[in-house]
PDB file of C-alpha atoms and ligand atoms in Angstrom:
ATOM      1  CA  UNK A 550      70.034 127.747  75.650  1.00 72.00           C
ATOM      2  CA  UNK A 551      72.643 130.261  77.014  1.00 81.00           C
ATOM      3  CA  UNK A 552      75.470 127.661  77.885  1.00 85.00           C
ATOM      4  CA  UNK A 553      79.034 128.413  79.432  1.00 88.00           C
ATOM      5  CA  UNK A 554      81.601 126.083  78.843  1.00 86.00           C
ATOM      6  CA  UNK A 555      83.919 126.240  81.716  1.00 87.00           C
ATOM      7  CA  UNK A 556      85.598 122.763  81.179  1.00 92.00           C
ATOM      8  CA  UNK A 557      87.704 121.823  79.680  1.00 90.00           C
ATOM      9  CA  UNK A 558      89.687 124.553  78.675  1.00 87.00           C
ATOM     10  CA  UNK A 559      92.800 125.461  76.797  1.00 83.00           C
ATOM     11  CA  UNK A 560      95.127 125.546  80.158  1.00 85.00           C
ATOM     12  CA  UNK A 561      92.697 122.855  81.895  1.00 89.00           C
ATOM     13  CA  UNK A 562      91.161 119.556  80.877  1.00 90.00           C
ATOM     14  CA  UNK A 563      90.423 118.087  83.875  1.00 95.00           C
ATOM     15  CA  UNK A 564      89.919 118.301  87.887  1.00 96.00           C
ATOM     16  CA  UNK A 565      90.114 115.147  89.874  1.00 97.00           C
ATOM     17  CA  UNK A 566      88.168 113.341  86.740  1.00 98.00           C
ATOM     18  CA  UNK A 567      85.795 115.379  86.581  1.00 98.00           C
ATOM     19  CA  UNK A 568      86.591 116.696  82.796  1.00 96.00           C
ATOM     20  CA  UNK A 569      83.192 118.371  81.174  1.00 95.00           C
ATOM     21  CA  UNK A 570      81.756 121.062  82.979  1.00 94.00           C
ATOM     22  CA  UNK A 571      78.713 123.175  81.307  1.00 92.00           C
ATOM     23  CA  UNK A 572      76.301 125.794  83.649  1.00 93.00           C
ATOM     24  CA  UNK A 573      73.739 126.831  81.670  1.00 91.00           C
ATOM     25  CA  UNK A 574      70.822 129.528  82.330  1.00 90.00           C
ATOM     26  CA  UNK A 575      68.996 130.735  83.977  1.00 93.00           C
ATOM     27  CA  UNK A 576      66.945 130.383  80.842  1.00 91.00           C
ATOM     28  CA  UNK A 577      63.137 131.382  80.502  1.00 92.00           C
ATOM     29  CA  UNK A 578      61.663 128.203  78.081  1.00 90.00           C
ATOM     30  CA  UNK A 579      58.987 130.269  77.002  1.00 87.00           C
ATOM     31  CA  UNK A 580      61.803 132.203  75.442  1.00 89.00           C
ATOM     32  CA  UNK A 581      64.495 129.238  74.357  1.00 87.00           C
ATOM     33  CA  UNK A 582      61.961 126.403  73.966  1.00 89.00           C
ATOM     34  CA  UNK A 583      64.007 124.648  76.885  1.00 90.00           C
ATOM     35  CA  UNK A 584      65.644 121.369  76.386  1.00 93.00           C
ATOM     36  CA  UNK A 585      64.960 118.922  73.950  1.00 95.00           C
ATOM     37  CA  UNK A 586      68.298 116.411  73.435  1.00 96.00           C
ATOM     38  CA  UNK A 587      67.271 113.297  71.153  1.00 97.00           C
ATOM     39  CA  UNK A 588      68.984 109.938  72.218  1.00 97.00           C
ATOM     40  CA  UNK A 589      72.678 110.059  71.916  1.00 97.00           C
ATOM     41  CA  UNK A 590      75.462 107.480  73.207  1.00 97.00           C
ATOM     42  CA  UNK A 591      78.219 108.152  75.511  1.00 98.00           C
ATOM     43  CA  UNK A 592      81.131 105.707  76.092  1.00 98.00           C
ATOM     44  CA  UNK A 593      83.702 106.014  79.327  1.00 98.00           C
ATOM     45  CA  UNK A 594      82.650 108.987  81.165  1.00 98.00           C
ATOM     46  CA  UNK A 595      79.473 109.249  83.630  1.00 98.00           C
ATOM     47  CA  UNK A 596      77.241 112.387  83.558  1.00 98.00           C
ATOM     48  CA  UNK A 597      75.995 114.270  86.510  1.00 96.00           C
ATOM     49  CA  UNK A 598      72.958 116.156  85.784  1.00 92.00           C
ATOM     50  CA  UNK A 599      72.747 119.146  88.931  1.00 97.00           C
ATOM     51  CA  UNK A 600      69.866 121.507  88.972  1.00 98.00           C
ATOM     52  CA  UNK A 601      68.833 124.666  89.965  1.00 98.00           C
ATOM     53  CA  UNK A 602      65.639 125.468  88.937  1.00 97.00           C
ATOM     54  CA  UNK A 603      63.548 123.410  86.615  1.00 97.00           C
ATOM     55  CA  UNK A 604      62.836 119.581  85.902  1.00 97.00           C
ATOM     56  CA  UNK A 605      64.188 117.645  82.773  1.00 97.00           C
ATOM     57  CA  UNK A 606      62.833 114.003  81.961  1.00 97.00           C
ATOM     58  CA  UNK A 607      65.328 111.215  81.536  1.00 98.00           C
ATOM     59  CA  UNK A 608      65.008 108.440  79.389  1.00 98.00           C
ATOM     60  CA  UNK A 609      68.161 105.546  79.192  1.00 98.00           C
ATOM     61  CA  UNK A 610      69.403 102.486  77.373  1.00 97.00           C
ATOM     62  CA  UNK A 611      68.922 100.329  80.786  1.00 96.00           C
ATOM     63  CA  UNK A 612      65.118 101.367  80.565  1.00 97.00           C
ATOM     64  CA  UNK A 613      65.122 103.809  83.356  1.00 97.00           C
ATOM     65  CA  UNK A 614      62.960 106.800  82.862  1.00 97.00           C
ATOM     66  CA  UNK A 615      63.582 109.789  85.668  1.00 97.00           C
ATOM     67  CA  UNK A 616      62.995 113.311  86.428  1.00 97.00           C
ATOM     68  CA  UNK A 617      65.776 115.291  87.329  1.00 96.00           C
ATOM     69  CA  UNK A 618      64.861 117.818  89.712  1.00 98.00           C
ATOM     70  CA  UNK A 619      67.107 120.795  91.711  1.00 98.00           C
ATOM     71  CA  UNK A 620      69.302 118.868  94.853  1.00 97.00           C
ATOM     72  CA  UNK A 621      68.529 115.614  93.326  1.00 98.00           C
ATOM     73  CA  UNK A 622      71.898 113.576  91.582  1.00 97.00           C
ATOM     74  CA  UNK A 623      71.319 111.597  88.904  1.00 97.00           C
ATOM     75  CA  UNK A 624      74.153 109.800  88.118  1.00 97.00           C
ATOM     76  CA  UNK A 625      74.616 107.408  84.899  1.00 98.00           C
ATOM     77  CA  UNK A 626      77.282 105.859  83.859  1.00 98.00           C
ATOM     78  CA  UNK A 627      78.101 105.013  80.267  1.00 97.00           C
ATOM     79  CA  UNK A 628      81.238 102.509  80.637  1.00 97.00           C
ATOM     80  CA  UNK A 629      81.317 100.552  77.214  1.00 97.00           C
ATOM     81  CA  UNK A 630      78.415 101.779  75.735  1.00 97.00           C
ATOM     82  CA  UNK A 631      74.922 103.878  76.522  1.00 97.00           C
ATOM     83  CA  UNK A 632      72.177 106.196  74.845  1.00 97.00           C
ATOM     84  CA  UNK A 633      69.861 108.154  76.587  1.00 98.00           C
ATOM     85  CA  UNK A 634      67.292 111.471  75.872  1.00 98.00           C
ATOM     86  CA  UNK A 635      66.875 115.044  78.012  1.00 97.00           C
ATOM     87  CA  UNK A 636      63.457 116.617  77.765  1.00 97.00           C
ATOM     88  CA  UNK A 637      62.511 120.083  80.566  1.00 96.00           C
ATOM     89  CA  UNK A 638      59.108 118.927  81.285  1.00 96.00           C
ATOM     90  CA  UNK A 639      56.148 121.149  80.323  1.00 94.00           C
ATOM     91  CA  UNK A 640      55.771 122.393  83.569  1.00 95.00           C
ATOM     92  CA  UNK A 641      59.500 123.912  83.502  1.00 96.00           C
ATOM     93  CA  UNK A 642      59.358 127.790  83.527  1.00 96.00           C
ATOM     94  CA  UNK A 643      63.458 127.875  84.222  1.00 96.00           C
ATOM     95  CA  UNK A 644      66.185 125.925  83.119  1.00 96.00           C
ATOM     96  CA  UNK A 645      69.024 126.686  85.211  1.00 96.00           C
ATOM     97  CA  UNK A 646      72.098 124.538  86.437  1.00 96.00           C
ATOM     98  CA  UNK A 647      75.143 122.414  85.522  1.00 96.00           C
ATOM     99  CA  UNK A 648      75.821 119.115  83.184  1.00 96.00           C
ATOM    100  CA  UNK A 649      78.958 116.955  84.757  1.00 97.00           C
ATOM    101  CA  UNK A 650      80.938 114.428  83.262  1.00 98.00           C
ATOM    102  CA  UNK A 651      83.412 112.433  84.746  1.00 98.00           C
ATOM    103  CA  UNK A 652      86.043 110.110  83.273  1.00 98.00           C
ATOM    104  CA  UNK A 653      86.113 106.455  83.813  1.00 98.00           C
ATOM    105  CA  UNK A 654      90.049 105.254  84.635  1.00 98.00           C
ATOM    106  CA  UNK A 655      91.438 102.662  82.182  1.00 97.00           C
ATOM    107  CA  UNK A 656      90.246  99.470  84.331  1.00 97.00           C
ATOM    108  CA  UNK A 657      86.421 100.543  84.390  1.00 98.00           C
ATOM    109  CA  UNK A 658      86.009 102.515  81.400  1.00 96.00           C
ATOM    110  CA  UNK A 659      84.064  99.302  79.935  1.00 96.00           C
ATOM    111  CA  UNK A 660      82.176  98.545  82.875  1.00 97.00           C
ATOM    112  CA  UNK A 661      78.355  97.689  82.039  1.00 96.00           C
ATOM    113  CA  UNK A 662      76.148 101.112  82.201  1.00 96.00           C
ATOM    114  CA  UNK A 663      73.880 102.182  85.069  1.00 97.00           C
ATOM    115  CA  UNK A 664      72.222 105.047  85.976  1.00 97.00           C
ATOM    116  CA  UNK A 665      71.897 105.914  90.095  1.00 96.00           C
ATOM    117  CA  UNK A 666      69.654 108.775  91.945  1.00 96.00           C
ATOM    118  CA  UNK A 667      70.444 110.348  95.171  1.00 97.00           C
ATOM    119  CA  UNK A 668      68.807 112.864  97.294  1.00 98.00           C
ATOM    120  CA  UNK A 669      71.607 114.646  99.137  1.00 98.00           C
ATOM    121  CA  UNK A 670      70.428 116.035 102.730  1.00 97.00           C
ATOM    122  CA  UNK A 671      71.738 119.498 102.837  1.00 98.00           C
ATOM    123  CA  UNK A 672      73.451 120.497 106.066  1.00 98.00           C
ATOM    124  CA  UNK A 673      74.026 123.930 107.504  1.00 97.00           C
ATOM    125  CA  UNK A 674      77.335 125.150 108.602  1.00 95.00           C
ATOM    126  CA  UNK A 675      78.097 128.814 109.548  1.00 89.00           C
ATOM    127  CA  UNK A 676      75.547 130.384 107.326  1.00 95.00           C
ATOM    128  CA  UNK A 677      75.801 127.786 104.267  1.00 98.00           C
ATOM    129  CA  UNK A 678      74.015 125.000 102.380  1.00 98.00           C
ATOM    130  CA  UNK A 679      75.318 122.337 101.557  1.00 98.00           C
ATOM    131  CA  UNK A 680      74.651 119.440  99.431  1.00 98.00           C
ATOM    132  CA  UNK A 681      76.946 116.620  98.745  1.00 98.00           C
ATOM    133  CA  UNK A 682      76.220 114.685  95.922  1.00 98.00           C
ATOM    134  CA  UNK A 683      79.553 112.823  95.999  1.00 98.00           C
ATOM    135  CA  UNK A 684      82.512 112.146  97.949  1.00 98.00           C
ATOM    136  CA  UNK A 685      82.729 113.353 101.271  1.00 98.00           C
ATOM    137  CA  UNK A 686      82.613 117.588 102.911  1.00 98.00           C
ATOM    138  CA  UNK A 687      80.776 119.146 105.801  1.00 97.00           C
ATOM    139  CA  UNK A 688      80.791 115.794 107.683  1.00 97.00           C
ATOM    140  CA  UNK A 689      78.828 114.164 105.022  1.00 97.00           C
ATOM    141  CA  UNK A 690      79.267 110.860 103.379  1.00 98.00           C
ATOM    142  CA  UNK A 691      77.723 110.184 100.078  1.00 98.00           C
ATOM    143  CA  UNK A 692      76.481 106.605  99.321  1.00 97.00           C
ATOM    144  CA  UNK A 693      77.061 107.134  95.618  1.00 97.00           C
ATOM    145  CA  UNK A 694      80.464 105.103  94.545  1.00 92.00           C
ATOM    146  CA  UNK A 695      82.578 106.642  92.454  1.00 95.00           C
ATOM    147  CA  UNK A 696      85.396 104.653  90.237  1.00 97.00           C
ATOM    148  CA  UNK A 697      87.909 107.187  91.488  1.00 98.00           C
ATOM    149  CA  UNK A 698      88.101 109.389  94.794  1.00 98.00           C
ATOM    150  CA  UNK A 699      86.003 112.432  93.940  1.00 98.00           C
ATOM    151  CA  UNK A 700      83.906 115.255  95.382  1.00 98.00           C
ATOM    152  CA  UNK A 701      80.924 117.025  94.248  1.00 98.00           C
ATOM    153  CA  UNK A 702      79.050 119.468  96.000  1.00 98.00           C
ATOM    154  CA  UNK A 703      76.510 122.578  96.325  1.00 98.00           C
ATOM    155  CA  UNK A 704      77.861 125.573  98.586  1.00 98.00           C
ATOM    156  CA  UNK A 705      75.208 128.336  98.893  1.00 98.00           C
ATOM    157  CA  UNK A 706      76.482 130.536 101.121  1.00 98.00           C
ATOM    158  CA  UNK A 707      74.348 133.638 102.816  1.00 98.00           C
ATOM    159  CA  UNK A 708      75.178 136.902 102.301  1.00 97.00           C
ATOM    160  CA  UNK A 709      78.645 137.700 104.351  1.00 96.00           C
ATOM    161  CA  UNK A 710      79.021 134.407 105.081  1.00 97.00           C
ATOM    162  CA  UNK A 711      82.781 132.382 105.393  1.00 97.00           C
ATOM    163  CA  UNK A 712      83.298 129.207 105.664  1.00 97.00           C
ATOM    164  CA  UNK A 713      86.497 127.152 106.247  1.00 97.00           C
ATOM    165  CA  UNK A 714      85.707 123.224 105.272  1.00 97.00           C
ATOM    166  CA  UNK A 715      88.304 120.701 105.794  1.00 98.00           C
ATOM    167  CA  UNK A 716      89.166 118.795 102.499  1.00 98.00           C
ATOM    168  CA  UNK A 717      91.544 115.493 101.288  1.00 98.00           C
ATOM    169  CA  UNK A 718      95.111 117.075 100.650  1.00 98.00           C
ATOM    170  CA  UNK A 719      95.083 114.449  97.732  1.00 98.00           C
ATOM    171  CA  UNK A 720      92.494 116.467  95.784  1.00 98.00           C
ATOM    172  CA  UNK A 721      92.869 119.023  93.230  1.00 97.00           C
ATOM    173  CA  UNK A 722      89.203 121.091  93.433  1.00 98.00           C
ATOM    174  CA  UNK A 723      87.604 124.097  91.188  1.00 97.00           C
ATOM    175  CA  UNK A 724      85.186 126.268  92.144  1.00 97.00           C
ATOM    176  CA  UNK A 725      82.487 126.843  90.039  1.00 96.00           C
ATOM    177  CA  UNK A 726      80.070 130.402  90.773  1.00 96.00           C
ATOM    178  CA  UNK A 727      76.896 130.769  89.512  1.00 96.00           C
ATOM    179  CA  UNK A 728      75.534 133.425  91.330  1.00 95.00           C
ATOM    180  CA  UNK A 729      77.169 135.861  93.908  1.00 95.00           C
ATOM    181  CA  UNK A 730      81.051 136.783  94.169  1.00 95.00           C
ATOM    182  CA  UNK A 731      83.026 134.447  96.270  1.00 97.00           C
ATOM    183  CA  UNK A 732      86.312 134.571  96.933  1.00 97.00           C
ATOM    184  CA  UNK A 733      87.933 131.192  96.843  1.00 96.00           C
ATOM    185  CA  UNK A 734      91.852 130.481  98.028  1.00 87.00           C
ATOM    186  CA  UNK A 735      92.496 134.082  98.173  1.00 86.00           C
ATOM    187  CA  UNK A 736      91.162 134.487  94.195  1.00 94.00           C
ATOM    188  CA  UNK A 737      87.658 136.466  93.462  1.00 96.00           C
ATOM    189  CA  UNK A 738      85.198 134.686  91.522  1.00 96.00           C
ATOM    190  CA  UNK A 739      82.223 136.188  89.633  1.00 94.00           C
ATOM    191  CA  UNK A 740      79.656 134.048  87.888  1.00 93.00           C
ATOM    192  CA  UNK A 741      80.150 131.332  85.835  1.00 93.00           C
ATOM    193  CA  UNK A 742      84.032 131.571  86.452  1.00 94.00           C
ATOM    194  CA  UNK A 743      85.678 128.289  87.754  1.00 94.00           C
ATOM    195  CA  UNK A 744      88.457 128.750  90.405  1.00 95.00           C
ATOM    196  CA  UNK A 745      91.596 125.840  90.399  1.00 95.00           C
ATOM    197  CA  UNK A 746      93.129 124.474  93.242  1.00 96.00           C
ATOM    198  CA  UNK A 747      95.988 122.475  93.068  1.00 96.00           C
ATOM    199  CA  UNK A 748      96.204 119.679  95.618  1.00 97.00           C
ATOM    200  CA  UNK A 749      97.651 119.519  98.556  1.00 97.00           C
ATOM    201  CA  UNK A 750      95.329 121.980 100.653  1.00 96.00           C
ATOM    202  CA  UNK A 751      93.488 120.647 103.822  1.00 97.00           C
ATOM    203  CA  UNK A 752      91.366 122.958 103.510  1.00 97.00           C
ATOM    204  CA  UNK A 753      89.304 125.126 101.561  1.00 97.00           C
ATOM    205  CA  UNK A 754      87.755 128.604 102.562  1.00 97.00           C
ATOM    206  CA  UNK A 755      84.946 129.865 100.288  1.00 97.00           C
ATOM    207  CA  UNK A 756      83.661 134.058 101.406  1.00 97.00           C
ATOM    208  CA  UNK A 757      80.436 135.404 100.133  1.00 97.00           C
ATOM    209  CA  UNK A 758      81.682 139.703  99.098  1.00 90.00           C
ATOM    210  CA  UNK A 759      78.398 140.378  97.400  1.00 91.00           C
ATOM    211  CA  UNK A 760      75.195 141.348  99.211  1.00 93.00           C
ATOM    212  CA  UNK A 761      72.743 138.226  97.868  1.00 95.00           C
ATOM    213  CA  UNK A 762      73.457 134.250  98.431  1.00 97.00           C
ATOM    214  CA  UNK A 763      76.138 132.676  96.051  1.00 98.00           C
ATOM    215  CA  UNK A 764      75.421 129.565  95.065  1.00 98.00           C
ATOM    216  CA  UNK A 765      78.618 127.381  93.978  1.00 98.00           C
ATOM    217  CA  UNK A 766      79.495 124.057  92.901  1.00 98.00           C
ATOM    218  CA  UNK A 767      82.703 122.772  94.540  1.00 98.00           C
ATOM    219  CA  UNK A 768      84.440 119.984  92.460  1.00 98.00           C
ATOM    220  CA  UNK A 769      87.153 117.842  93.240  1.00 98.00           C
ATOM    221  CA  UNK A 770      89.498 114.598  92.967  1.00 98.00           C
ATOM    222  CA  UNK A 771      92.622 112.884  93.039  1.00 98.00           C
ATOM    223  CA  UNK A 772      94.959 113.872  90.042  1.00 97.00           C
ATOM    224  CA  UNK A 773      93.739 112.482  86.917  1.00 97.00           C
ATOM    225  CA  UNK A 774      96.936 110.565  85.501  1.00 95.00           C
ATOM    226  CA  UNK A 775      95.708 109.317  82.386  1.00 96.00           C
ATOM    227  CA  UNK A 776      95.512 110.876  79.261  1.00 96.00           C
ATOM    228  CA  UNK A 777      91.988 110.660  77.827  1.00 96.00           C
ATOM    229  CA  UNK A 778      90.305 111.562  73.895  1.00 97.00           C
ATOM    230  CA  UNK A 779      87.446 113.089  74.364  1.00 96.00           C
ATOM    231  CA  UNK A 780      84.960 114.012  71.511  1.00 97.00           C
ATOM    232  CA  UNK A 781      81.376 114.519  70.528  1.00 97.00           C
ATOM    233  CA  UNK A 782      80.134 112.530  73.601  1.00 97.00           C
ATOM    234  CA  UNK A 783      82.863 110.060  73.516  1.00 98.00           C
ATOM    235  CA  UNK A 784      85.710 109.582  75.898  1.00 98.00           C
ATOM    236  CA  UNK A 785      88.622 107.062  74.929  1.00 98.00           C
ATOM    237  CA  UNK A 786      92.489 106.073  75.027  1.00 97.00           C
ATOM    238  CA  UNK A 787      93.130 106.902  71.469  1.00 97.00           C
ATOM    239  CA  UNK A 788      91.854 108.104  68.242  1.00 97.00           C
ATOM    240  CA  UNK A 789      90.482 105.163  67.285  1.00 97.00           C
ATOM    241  CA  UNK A 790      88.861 104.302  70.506  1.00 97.00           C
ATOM    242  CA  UNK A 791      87.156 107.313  68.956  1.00 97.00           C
ATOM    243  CA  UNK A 792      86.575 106.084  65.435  1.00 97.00           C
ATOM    244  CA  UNK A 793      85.203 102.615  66.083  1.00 97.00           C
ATOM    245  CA  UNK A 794      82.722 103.843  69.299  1.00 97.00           C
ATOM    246  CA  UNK A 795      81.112 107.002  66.250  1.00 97.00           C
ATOM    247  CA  UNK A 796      80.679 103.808  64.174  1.00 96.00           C
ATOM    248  CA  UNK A 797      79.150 101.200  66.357  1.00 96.00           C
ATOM    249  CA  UNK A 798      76.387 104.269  66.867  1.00 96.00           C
ATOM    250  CA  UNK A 799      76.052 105.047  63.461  1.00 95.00           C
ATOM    251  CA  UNK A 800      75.801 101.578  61.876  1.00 92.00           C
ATOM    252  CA  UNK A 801      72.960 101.508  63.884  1.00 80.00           C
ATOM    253  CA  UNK A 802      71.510 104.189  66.019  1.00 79.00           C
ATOM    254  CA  UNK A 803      71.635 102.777  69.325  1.00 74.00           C
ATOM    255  CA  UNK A 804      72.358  99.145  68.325  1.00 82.00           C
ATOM    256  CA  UNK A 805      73.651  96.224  70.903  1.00 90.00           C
ATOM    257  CA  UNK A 806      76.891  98.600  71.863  1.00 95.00           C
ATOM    258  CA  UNK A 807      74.493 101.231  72.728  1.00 96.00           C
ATOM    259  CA  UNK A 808      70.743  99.945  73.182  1.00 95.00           C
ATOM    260  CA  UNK A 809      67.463 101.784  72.563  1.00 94.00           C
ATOM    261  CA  UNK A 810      65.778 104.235  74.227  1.00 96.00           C
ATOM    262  CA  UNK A 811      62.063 103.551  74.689  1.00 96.00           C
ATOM    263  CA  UNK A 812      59.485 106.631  74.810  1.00 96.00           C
ATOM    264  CA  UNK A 813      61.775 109.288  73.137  1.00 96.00           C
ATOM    265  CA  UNK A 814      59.183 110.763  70.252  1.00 93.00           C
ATOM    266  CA  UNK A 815      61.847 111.555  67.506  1.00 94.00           C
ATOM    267  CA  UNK A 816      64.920 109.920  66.216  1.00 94.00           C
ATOM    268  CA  UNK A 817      68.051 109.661  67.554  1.00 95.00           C
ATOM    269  CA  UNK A 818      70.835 111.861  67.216  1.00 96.00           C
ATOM    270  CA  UNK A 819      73.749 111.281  64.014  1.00 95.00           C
ATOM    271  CA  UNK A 820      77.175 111.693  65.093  1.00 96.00           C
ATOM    272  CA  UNK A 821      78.945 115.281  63.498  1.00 97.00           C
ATOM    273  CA  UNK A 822      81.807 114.144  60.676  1.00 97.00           C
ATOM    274  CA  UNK A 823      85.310 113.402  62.792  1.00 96.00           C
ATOM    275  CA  UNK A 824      88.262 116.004  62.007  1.00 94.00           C
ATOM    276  CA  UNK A 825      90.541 115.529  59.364  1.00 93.00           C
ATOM    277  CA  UNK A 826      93.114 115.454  61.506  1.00 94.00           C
ATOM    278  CA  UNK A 827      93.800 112.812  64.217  1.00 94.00           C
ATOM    279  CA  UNK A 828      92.201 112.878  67.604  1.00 95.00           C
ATOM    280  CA  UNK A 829      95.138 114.059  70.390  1.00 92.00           C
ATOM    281  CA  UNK A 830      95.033 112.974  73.656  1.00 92.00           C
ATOM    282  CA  UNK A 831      94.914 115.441  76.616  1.00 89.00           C
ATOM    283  CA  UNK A 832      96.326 114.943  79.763  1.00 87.00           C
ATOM    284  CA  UNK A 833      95.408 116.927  83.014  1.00 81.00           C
ATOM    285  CA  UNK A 834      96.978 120.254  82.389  1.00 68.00           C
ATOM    286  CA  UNK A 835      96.181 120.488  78.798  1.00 50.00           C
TER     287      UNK A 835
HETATM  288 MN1   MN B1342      74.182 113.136  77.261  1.00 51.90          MN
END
């Protein structure tokens, strides 16, 4: 699959928490084979799966299978410990959209796993779309909670189009363009570039320059205070947060820290080798 990392990066871990950002396609499967992601464990982060186009089965540790499907939020939270597989169904011609993770604060990065679905209801401001899948924009609340103040969001807006939204002054956002050219706080953005904001704005104004929709993904939150290790599909407090979450999957795949996934044809996935060299932790601007 044709995947952009656009977070973290070397000047950037993270934005509010959110602190893994990935937009990948638009992919033809008959070319790539689409998605096939054996059962692998994730410890304190949750992952936001946000499509465009396409539909990917979900299979978890807590026994919940779902389809992810474009404007639908699936939401699952790994806390101490969770596995889970991502399949495009065969009816999937394009894959095409964004994979979201979000770091658990100190207090609840043990908290018990769960997995949550929400169909956003988009509304319609001044020739946009918009879908909130979390937090608050555009007058809409969503019911989702969140472990610390956050905002995630599709903005498709028509060609021409401007839109001023108000926003929290606490947040920090980034704009993230897949298609179009939008500029964002005075700064042009061409696909799969990620604008920064720092925080203290109340409010944001997103144009559409080019002559088709854009379609964006605004992100936001409160400053991210803690420094976090994040590797493989681990987050933690230190290296061997690290070390001892790689081994309670690999003693056994999936295991009590981790559980099984039921319905996944294939075995789960082994953890890469660690570094040599000690895990660092990162903090919010690096
Ligand atoms: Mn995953």
């Amino acid at each position: 699959m044709t995947v952009r990392r656009t977070l973290p990066q070397r000047t950037r871990s993270l934005i509010g928490a959110w602190c893994f950002a990935d937009h990948y396609g638009p992919d033809d499967v008959a070319d790539t084979g689409g998605m096939d992601v054996a059962p692998h464990p994730h410890t304190g982060l949750q992952t936001v799966s946000w499509l465009f186009s396409g539909e990917i089965e979900h299979r978890d540790s807590l026994g919940s299978h779902a389809f992810v499907r474009p404007g639908e939020l699936n939401l699952m939270t790994g806390g101490h410990g969770i596995s889970h597989s991502e399949v495009s169904t065969p009816g999937t011609t394009v894959l095409h959209g964004v994979q979201l993770w979000v770091a658990l604060p100190d207090e609840h990065r043990a908290t018990a796993r769960d997995f949550q679905h929400h169909v956003p209801e988009p509304v319609r401001p001044d020739g946009a779309e918009i879908r909130v899948f979390l937090g608050t924009l555009a007058g809409v609340t969503s019911p989702v909670r969140t472990f610390t103040p956050l905002l995630g969001a599709e903005i498709v807006l028509r060609p021409g189009a401007e839109i001023t939204l108000p926003v929290d002054p606490a947040f920090e956002h980034g704009l993230l363009v897949d298609t179009g050219e939008v500029r964002f706080a005075e700064t042009r953005l061409r696909p799969a570039e990620l604008g920064f904001l720092e925080a203290g704005a109340a409010r944001l104004t997103l144009a559409n320059d080019s002559d088709g929709p854009a379609r964006t993904v605004l992100l936001g939150g409160t400053p991210f205070e803690e420094e976090i290790v994040m590797w493989w599909n681990f987050i933690g407090r230190s290296h061997d947060d690290v070390v001892r979450a790689r081994e309670d999957w690999m003693a056994r795949l999936g295991g009590p820290r981790f559980g099984e996934v039921e319905g996944y044809d294939g075995d789960p996935l082994p953890a890469p080798e660690l570094p040599n060299t000690p895990l660092k932790p990162r903090g919010r601007g690096r």
